XYZ file of C-alpha atoms in Angstrom:
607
model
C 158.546 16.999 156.748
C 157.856 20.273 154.824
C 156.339 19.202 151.485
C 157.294 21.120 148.117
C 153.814 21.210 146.756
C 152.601 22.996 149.931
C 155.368 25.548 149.828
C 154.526 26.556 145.586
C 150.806 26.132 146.708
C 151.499 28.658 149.602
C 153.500 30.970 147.505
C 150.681 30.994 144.247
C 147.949 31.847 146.885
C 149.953 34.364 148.818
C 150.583 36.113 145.982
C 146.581 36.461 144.548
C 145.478 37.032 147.599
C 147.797 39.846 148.674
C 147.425 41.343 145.129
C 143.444 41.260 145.549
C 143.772 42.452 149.299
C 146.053 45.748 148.766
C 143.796 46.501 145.503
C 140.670 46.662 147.770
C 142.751 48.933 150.167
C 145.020 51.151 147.934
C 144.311 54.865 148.004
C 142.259 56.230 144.829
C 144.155 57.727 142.722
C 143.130 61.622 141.521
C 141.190 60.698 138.485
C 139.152 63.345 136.159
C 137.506 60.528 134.609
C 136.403 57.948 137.322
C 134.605 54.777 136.552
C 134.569 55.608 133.456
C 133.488 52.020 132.009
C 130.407 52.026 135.107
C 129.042 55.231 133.142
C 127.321 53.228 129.432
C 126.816 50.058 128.301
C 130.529 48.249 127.330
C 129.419 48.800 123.660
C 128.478 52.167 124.130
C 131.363 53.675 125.701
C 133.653 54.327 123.080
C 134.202 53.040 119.187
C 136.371 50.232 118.923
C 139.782 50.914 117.531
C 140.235 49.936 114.153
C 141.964 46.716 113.619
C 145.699 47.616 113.564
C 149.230 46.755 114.431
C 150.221 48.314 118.160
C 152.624 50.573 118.239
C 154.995 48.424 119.321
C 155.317 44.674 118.868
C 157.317 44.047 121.671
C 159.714 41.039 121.198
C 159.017 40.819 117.570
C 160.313 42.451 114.582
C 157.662 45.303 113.466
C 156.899 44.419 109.833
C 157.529 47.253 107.328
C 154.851 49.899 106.371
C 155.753 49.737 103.100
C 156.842 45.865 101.452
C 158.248 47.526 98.308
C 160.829 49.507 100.826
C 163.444 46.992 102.328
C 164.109 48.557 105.380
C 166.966 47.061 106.564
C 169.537 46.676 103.786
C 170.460 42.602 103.386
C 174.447 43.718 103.482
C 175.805 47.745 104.489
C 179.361 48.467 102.432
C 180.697 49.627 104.870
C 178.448 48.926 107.813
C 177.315 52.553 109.898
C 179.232 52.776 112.772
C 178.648 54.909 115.588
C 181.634 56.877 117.437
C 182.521 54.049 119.786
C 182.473 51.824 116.889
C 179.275 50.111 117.363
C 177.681 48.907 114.024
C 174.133 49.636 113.090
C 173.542 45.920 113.051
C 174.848 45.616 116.525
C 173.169 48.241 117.730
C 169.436 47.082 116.110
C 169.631 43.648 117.253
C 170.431 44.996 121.172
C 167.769 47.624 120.307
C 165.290 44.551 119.910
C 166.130 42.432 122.204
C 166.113 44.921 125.058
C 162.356 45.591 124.254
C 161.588 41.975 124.329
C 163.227 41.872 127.729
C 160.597 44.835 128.433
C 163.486 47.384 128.772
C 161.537 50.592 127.068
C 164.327 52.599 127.655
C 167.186 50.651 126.697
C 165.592 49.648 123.503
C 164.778 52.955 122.738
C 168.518 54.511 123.226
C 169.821 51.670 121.002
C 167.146 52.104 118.653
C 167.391 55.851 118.332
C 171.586 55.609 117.941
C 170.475 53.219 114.639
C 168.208 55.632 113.675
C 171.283 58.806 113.553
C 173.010 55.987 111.636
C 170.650 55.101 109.318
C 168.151 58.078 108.819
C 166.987 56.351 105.690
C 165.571 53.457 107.063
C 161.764 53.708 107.129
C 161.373 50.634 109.574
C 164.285 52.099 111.839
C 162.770 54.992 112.394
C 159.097 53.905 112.696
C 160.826 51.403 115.693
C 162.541 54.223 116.869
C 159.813 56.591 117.050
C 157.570 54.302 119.186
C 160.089 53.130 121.287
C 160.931 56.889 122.604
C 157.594 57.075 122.461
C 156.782 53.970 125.469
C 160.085 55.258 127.321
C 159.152 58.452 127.427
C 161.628 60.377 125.486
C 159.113 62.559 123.760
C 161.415 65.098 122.274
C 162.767 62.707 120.877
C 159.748 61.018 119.130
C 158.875 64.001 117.530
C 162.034 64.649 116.421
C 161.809 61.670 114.466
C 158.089 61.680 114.238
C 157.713 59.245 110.917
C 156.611 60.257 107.203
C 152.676 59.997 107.181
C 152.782 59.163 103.825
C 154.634 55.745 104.510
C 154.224 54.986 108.107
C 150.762 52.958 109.021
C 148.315 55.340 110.566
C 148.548 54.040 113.778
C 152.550 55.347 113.479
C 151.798 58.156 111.441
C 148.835 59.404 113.446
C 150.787 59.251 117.024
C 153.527 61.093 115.588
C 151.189 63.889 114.754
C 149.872 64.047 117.657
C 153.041 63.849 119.805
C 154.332 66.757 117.541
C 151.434 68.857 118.145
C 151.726 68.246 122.039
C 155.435 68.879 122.364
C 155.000 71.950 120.692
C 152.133 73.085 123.298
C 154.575 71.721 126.108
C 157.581 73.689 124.460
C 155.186 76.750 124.784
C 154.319 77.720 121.273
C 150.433 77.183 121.735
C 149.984 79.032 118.408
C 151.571 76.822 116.173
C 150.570 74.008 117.691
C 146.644 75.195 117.288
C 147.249 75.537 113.364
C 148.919 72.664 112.610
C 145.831 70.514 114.526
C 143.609 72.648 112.535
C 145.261 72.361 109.040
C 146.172 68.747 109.567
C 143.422 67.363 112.346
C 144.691 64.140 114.050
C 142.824 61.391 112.612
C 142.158 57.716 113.879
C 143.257 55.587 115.828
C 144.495 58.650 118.152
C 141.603 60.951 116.772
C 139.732 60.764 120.322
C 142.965 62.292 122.389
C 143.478 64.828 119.886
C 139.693 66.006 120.257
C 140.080 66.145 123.891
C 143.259 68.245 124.302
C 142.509 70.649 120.626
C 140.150 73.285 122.476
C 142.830 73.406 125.205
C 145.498 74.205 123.055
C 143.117 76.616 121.173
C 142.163 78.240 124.545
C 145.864 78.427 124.974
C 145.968 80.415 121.648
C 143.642 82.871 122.085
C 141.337 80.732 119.179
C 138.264 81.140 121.081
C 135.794 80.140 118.193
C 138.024 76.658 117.447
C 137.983 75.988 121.903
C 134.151 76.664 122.418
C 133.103 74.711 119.209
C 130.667 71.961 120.240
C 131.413 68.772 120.826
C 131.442 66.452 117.774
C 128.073 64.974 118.173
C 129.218 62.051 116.135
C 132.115 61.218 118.411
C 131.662 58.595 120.528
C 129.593 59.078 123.368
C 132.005 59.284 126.668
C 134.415 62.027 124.454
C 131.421 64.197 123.677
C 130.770 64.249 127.858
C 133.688 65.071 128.081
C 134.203 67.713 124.942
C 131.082 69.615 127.231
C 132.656 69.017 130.040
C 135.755 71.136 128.692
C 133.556 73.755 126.844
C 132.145 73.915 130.362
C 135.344 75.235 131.945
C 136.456 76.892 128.931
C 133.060 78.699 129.552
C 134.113 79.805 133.068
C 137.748 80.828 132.072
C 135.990 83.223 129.348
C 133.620 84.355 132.701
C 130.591 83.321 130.871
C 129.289 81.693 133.920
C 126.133 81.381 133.663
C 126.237 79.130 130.569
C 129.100 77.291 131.932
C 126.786 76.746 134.958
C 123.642 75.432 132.814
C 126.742 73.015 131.004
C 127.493 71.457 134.260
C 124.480 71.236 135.994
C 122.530 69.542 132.884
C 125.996 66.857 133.386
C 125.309 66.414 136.922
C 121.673 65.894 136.805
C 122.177 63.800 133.088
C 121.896 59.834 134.911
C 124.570 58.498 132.596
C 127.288 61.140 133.373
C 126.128 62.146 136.859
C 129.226 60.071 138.516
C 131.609 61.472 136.574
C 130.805 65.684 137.131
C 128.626 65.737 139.970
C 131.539 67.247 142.062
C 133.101 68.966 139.302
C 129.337 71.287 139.527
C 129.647 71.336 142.780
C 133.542 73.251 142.570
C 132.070 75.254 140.494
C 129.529 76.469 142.693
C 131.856 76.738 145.053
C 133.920 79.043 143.496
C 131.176 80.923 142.314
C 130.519 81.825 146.038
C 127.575 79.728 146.115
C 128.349 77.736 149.073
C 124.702 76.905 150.456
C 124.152 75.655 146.771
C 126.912 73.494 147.019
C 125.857 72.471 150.465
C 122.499 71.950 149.426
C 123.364 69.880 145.988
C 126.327 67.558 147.834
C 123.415 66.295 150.881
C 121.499 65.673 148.080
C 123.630 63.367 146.300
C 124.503 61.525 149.421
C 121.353 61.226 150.998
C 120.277 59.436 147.399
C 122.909 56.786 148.135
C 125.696 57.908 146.520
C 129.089 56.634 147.926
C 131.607 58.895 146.312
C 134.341 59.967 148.388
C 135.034 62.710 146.287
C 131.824 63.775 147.287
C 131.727 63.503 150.639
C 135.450 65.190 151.093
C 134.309 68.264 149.218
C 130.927 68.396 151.287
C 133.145 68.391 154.500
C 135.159 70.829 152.765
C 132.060 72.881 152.289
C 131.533 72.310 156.000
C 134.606 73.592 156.819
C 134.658 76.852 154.753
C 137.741 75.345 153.270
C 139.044 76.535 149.590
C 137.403 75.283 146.726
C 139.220 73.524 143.996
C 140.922 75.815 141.661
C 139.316 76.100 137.703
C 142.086 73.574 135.938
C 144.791 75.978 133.702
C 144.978 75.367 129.751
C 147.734 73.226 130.556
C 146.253 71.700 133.179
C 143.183 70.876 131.510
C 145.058 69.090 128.464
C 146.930 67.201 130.884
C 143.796 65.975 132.446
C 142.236 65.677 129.195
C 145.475 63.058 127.721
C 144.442 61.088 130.913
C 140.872 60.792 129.683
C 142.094 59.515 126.622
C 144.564 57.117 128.261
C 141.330 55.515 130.543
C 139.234 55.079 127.691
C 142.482 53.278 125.832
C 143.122 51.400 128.291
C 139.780 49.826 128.867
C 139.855 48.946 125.407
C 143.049 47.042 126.468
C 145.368 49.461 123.879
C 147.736 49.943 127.267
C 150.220 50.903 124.767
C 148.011 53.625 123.605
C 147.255 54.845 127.192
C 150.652 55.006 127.712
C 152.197 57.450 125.005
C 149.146 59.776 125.963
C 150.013 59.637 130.099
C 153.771 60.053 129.202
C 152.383 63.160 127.365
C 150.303 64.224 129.903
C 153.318 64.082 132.580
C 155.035 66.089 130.069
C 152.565 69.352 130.490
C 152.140 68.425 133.915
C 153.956 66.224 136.169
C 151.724 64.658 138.486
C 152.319 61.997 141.178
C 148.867 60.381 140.403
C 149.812 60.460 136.522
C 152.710 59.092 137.615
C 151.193 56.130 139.420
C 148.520 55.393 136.876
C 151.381 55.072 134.018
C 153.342 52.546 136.305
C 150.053 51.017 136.481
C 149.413 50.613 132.799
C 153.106 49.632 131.719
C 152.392 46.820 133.994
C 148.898 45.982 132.078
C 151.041 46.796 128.376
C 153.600 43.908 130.010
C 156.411 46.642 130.436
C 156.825 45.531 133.828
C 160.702 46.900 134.246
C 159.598 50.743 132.636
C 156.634 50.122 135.697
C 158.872 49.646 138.140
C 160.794 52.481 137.066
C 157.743 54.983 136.703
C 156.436 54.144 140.403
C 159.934 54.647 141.847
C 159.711 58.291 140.499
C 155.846 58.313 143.022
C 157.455 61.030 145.604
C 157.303 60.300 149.470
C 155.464 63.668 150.064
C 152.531 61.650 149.132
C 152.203 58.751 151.913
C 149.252 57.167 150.717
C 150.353 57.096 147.019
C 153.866 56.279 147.400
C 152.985 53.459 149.482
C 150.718 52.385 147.136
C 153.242 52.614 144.717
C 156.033 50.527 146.446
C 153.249 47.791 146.930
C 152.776 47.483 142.943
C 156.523 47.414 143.051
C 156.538 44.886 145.249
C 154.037 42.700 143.668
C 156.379 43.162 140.662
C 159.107 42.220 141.583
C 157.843 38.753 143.490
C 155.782 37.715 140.273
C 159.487 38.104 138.471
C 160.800 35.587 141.693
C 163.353 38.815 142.637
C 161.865 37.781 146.361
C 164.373 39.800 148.566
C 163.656 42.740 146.845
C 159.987 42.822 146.648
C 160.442 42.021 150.397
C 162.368 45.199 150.749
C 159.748 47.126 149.025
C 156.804 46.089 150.755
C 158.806 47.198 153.799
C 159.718 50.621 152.603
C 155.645 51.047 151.973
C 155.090 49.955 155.566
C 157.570 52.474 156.968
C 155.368 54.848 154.932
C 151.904 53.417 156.171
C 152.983 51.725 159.596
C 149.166 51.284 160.459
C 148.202 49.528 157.034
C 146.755 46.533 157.835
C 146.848 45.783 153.507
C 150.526 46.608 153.724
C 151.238 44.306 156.465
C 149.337 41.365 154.669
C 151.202 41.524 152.036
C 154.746 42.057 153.994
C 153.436 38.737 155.435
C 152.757 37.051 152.376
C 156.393 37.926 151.452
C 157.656 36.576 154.455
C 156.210 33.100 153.871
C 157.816 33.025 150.666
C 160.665 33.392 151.896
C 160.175 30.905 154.984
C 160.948 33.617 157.717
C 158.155 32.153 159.237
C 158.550 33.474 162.682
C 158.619 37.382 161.490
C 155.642 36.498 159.212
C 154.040 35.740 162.471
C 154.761 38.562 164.128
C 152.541 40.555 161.768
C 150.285 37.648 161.174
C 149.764 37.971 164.745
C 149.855 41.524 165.479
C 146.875 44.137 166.094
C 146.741 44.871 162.810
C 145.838 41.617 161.313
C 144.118 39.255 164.382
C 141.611 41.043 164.957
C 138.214 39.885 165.685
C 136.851 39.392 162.061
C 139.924 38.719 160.456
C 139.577 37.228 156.747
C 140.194 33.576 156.119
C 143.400 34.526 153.789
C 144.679 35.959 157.327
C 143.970 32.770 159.395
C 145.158 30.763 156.187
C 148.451 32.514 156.171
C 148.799 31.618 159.681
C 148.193 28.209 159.845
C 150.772 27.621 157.043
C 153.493 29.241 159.295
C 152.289 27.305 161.919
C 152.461 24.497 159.762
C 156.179 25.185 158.302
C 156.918 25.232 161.346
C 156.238 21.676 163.141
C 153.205 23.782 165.575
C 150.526 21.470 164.042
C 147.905 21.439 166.591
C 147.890 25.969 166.333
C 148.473 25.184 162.333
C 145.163 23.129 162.195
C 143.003 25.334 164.332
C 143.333 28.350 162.030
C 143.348 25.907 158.598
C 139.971 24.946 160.095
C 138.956 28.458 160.948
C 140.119 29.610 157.598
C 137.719 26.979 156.137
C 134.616 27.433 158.159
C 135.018 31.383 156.895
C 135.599 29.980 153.333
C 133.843 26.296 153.340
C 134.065 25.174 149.596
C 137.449 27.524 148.828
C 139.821 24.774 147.170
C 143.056 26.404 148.282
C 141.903 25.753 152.459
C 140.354 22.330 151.579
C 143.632 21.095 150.053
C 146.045 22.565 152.326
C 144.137 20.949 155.220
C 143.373 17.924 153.592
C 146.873 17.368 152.706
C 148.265 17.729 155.946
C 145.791 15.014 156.934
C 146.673 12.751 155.045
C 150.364 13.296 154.999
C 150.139 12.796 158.469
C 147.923 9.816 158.508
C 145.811 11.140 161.235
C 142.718 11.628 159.388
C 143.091 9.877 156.072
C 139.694 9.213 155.178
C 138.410 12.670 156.279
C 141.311 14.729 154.353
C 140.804 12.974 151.014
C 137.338 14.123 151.121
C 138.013 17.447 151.751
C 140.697 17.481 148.956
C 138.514 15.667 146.617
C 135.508 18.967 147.112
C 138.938 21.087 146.267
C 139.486 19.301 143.126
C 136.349 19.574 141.773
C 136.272 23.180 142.303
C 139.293 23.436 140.467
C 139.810 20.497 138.391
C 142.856 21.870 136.250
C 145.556 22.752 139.639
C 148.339 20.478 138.973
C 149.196 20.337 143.129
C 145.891 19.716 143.803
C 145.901 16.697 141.759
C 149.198 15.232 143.466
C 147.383 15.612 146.539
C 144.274 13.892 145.203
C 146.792 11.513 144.439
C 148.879 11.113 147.347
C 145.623 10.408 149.345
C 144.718 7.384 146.992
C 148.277 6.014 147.509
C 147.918 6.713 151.413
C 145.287 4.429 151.207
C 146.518 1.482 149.629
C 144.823 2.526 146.149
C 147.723 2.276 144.374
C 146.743 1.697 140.656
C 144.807 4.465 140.907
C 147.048 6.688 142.524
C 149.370 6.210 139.264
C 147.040 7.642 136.655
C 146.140 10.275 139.407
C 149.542 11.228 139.600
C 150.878 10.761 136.112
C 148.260 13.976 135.420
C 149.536 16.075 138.010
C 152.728 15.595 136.087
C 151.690 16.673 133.265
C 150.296 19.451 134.570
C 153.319 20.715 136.693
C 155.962 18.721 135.098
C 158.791 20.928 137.269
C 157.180 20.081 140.611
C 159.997 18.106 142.566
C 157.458 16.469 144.527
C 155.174 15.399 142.514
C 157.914 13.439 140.468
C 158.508 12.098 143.719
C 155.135 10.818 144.637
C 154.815 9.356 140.848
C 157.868 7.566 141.459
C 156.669 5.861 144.958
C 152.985 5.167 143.069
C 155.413 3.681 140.369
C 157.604 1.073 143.284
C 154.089 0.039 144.987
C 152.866 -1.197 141.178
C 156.401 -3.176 140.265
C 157.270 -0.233 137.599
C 160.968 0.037 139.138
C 162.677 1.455 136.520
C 159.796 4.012 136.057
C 160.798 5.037 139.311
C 164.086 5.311 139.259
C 163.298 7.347 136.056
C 161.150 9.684 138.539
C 163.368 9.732 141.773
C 166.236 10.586 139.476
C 164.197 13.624 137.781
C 163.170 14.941 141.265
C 167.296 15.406 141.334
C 167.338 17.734 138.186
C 164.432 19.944 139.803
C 166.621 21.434 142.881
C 164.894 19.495 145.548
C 165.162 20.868 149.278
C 168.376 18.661 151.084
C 165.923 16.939 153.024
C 164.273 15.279 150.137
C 167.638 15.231 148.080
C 168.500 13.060 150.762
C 165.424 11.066 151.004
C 165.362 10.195 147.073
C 169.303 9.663 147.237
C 168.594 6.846 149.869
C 165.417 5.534 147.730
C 167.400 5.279 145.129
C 169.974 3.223 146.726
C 167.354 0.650 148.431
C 164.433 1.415 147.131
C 161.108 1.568 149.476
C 161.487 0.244 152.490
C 158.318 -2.592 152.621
């Protein structure tokens, strides 16, 4: 009989594990500011942001700047109406509730009709403004950029900053240089707006304002970066030799060497220097460095191939807004990393940009605007948009839409036919679904058994095996999957269970399921199965308390109702089981235990 708790415990693993193994394979996505959190100390790498509301509260109502203003009148005589007769009301309260569903978008075109309607509304707009903002309707957000003077900074501030941006992207560098310079962006978005302002003053022709130094008082991974910027500012103004000293004291500086070791050796590159670059890339790898970006541009070197080209001043605030979003981002302000990657798409769109912002919507719990940024990941790029229908995938199976992840994490193997991460995770799928005989074909295939396979793999495969009545082949790669992984509590249970269900090795299996719940004490299923082994062996007092926790702790769990209820008959509770066998009814049982508690129900356990 195939047992409930197996399936969800199948289905919960399945899921980590091909989450953890596609992460370890997933192409690297173009970054201008890798590792940055490997480079200082955690405190050291940026100031924390000040303690404010986000930009967004997402599924509550954003409190009003300003309690003296009542933002949203208590009655409207007569109530705004839009053309199609839609009140303001209306409107608002779909506005809302589409961002709690996650819906960026939706929320943000309901939000922005209430905000035509009501112009006056302080709240409105500040809702408005940072729902364009996460949805990526930027013209929009500075359109209705909110009133410094009564918005909160963290409001006020973005809306500067998007303003200032827009302009750049709309091509009016000029203005956009003098209003950051008579109105400088201040905290919390003070950081981006120091990394892209020499860019846009480049863009200006406002050489003094783009070659300034650095802020020495910023925080210490922005001023890298500010010389980092001056560097190639430097090299567009063909002052090369000082750009050169900027870059090499970076590389050779052992806090920022991983992040603009290659970026010295481009330049020497496209200085002409190509022995130099030779020289300085062996170098690096023969001290143990294990940068691919190194090693690609060294066999570039190699080849004579073309060196990267110097980044363009819109380039370079692109790259710059993605700098910012990192650094946000591993302060966990996702929604912060966001606004400045829609921004950066906005001067430069960019199928890695495009991938990292599905990445952090996902982190910032926007998991519908994520899907919908890594659908836009272009098939051009194999790697990436693979990569990108994976995090789909894994998506859309964490919101139980199973067929559909299925269907994505096919469309990345069409891209990436040889994946071997791709197919582990199409497998995964497949076991969720119980096709159990097509998970096996890739469970099975060369790209998964080979000769040092990973436990997950043989663990996968012994659960199909399993579900599928082939016990003996089911066992022999549980126990394979366990001698790779001896004390992992997921193998330990799965086997044990099956042991004891079975009563073939009863004493043996609640051993090995006892060493899986003390290595994770608070799993609900394996509790039950803790349980089900006392009541396998006669222990049936025991077994009750046992299993009355695993209740508690998955209360929805069809089968663990069930087993409470036996525990429950063997002790004389009756009516406490009929209590339980009739509960295992409300929790959409498969028909074969439907049927099964139907008939105990009837007559009870047989003795």
């Amino acid at each position: 009989m195939r047992h409930a708790s197996l399936r969800s415990i199948l289905i919960a693993f399945t899921a980590l594990t091909a989450a953890a193994a596609f992460a370890q394979e997933a192409p690297p996505v173009a970054d201008p500011a890798p590792r940055i959190q490997d480079v200082l100390p955690e405190p050291a790498v940026a100031a924390p942001l000040p303690p404010v509301a986000p930009l967004i509260a997402v599924g509550e109502a954003a409190e009003a700047p300003a309690p003296t203003i009542e933002a949203i009148p208590r009655v409207w005589s007569p109530a705004p109406r839009d053309d199609e007769g839609r009140t303001a009301y209306g409107l608002y309260l779909s506005g809302r509730s589409a961002l709690s569903r996650g819906e960026a978008e939706t929320g943000a075109v309901y939000l922005g009709a209430v905000e035509s309607l009501t112009p006056e509304q302080p709240t409105v707009r500040d809702q408005a403004f940072t729902a364009a903002l996460l949805a990526g309707d930027l013209d929009v957000a500075a359109r209705i950029a909110p009133d410094p003077e009564t918005a909160s900074p963290v409001i006020a501030e973005a809306g500067a900053l998007v303003s200032v941006v827009q302009t750049f992207v709309g091509g009016d560098a000029r203005t956009a240089n003098a209003a950051l310079k008579a109105r400088p962006v201040l905290a919390p978005h003070a950081r981006a707006a120091a990394l892209i302002g020499p860019w846009i003053a480049a863009a200006a022709g406002d050489w003094d304002t783009a070659l300034a130094e650095p802020n020495p008082t910023g925080d210490p991974i922005t001023v890298l970066f500010g010389r980092y910027h001056q560097a190639q500012l430097l090299e567009h103004r063909r002052r090369f030799d000082e750009a050169e000293a900027e870059l090499h004291a970076l590389a050779l500086d052992a806090r920022a060497a991983p992040l603009f070791r290659a970026a010295y050796g481009e330049f020497l590159e496209r200085r002409g220097k190509r022995a130099e670059a030779l020289a300085f890339y062996d170098t690096t790898l023969a001290a143990g460095s294990q940068d691919t970006t190194i090693v690609a541009a060294r066999a570039r070197v190699a080849a004579r191939g073309r060196p990267p080209a110097l980044a363009d001043y819109r380039d370079g605030a692109a790259r710059a807004l993605i700098i910012a979003s990192r650094q946000a981002s591993n302060e966990n302000a996702n929604e912060f990393a966001v606004v400045y990657l829609r921004l950066s798409l906005n001067l430069k769109p960019d199928a890695d940009t495009r991938y990292l912002l599905g990445q952090t919507l996902a982190k910032a719990n926007l998991d519908k605007a994520s899907r919908s940024a890594l659908a836009l990941v272009p098939r051009s790029d194999a790697p990436l948009f693979a990569a990108a229908q994976v995090a789909i995938g894994l998506s859309l199976a964490e919101d139980q839409q199973l067929d559909e992840a299925l269907a994505a994490f096919q469309t990345a193997r069409e891209a990436r036919p040889n994946d071997p991460a791709i197919a582990f995770v199409t497998a995964g799928q497949l076991l969720q679904l119980e096709r159990y005989e097509e998970a096996l074909t890739l469970l099975n295939g060369p790209l998964l058994d080979v000769e040092n396979q990973s436990g997950q793999i043989r663990f996968m495969r012994g659960a199909a095996y399993e579900s599928l009545g082939r016990i003996p082949e089911a066992e022999a790669q549980l126990w394979a999957a366990l001698q790779a992984e001896p004390e992992e509590p997921t193998y330990l249970n799965y086997l044990g269970y099956l042991w004891v269900d079975s009563g073939a090795r009863i004493a043996e299996g609640a051993e090995m399921i006892a060493r899986a719940h003390a290595a994770d004490p608070d799993n609900g299923n394996i509790q039950d199965s803790m349980g089900w082994a006392l009541y396998r062996q006669g222990r049936f007092e025991t077994a009750v308390a046992i299993l009355e926790d695993a209740v508690t702790k998955e209360p929805a769990n069809a089968e663990i109702n069930d087993h409470l209820g036996d525990a429950y008959w063997q002790v004389g509770r009756r009516r406490e089981a009929g209590f339980q066998w009739n509960r295992v009814l409300t929790l959409e049982p498969d028909d074969e235990r439907r049927a099964e508690v139907e008939r105990k129900l009837t007559q009870g356990l047989e003795p």
